[in-house]
Tab-separated table of C-alpha atoms in Angstrom:
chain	number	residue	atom	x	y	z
A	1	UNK	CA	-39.522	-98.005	65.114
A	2	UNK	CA	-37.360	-99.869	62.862
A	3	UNK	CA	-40.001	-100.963	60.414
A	4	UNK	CA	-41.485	-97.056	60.384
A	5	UNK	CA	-37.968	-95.768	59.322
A	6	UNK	CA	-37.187	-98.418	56.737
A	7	UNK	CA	-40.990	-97.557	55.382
A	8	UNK	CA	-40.098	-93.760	55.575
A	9	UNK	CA	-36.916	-95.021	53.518
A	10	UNK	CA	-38.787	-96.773	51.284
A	11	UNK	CA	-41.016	-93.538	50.498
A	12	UNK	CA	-38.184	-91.433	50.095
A	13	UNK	CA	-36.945	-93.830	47.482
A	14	UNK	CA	-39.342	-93.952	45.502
A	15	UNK	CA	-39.989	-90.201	45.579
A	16	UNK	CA	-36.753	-89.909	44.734
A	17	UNK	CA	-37.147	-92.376	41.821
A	18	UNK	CA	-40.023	-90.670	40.412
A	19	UNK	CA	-37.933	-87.386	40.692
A	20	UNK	CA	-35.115	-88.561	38.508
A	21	UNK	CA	-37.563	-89.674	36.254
A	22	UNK	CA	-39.200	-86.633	35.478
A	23	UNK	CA	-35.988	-84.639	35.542
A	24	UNK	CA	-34.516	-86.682	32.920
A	25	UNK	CA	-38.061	-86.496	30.612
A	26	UNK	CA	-38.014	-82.698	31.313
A	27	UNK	CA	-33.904	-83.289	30.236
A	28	UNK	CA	-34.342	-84.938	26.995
A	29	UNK	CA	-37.570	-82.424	25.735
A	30	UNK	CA	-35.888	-79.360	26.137
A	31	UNK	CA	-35.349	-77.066	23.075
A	32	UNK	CA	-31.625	-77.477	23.170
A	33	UNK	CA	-32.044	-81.104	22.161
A	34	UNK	CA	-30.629	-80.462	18.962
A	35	UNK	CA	-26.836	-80.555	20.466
A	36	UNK	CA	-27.604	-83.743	21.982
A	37	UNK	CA	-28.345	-85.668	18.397
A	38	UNK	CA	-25.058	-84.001	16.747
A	39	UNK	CA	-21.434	-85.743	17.371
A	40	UNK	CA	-20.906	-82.906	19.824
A	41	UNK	CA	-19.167	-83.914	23.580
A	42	UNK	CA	-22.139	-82.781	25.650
A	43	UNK	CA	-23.824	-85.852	25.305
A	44	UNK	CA	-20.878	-87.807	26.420
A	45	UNK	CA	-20.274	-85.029	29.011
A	46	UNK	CA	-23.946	-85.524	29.937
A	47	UNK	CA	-23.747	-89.439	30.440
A	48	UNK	CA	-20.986	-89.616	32.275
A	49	UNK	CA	-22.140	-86.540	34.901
A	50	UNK	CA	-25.406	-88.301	35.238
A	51	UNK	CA	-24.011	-91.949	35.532
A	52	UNK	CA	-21.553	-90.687	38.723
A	53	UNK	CA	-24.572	-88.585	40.125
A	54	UNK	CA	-26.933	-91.901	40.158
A	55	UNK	CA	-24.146	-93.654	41.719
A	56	UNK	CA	-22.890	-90.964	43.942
A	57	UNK	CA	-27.043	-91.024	44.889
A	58	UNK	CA	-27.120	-94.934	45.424
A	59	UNK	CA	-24.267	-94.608	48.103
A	60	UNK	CA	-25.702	-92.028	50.145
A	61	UNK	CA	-29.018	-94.221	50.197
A	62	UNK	CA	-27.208	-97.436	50.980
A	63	UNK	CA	-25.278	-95.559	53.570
A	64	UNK	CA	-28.527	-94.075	55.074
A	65	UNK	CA	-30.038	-97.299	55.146
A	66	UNK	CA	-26.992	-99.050	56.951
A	67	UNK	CA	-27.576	-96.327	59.387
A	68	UNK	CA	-31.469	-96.896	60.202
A	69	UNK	CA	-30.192	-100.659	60.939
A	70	UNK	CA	-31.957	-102.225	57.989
A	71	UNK	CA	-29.469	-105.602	58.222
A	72	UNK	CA	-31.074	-107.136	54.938
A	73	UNK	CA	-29.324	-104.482	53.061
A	74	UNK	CA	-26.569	-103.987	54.939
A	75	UNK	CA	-25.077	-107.841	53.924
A	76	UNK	CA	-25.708	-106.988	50.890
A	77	UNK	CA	-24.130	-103.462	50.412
A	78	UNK	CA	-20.878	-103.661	52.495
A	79	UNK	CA	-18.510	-100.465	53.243
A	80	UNK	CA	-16.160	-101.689	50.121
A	81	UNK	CA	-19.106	-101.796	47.897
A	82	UNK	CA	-19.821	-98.011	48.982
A	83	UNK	CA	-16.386	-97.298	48.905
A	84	UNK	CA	-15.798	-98.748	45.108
A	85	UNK	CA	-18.949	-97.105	44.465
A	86	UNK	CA	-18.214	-93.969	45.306
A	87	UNK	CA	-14.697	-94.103	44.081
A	88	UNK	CA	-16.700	-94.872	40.818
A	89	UNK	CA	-18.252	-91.803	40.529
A	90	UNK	CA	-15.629	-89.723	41.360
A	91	UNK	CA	-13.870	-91.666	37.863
A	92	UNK	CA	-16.800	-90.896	36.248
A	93	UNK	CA	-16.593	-87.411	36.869
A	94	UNK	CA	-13.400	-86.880	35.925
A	95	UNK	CA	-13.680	-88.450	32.597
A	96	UNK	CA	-16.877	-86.028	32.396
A	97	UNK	CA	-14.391	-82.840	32.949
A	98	UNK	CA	-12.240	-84.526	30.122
A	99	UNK	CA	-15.352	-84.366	27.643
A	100	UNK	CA	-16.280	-80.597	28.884
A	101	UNK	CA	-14.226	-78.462	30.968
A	102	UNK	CA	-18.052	-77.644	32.644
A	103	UNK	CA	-17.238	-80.680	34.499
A	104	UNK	CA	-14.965	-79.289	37.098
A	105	UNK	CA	-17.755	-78.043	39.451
A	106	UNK	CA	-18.537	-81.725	39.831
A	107	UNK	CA	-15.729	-81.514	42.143
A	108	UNK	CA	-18.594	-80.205	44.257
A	109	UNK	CA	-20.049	-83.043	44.282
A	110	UNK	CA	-17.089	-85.251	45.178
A	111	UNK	CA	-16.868	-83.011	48.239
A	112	UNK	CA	-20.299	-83.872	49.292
A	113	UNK	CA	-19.600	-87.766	48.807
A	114	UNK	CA	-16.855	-87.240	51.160
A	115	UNK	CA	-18.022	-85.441	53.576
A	116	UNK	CA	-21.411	-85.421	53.637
């Protein structure tokens, strides 16, 4: 049972991986590129809202695999690594809503971390 979830973990990770991949290929092709290679602040904005959605994305795996029981990862990942991770993200964020004022509705996503 154990080794079937942390294999149906595994899968989901890397589905996930492979996700984010193409999302950020399909990201860097698209015909607005051209604001991206000027000094303009939605590349910055873009960073820094990507950087706090990966991490924001690497506690709620962490946290799902504490709660499957995998206990290789869990001494690795404690609950202060989650929390500074999350707590990470949410900074991230916020300096994101600095570069573009776009970047409030990632309060959206801070609600998720905290709730969800």
């Amino acid at each position: 049972s154990k080794d079937a979830s942390r294999d149906e973990a595994i899968d989901q990770q890397r589905s996930i991986t492979q996700l984010s991949k193409i999302t950020a290929q399909l990201f860097c092709i698209n015909p607005a590129g051209v604001f991206f290679t000027v000094s303009y602040s939605e590349s910055v904005f873009a960073m820094l809202t990507f950087s706090g959605h990966a991490i924001a994305a690497k506690v709620r795996y962490y946290k799902y695999i504490m709660e499957v029981g995998n206990q290789g990862t869990k001494t690795q990942y404690s609950s202060f690594g989650t929390f500074f991770s999350s707590m990470l993200s949410i900074v991230l964020w916020m300096a994101a809503s600095y570069a573009r004022s776009n970047g409030m509705f990632s309060s959206i996503w801070m609600m998720i971390l905290a709730f969800g």
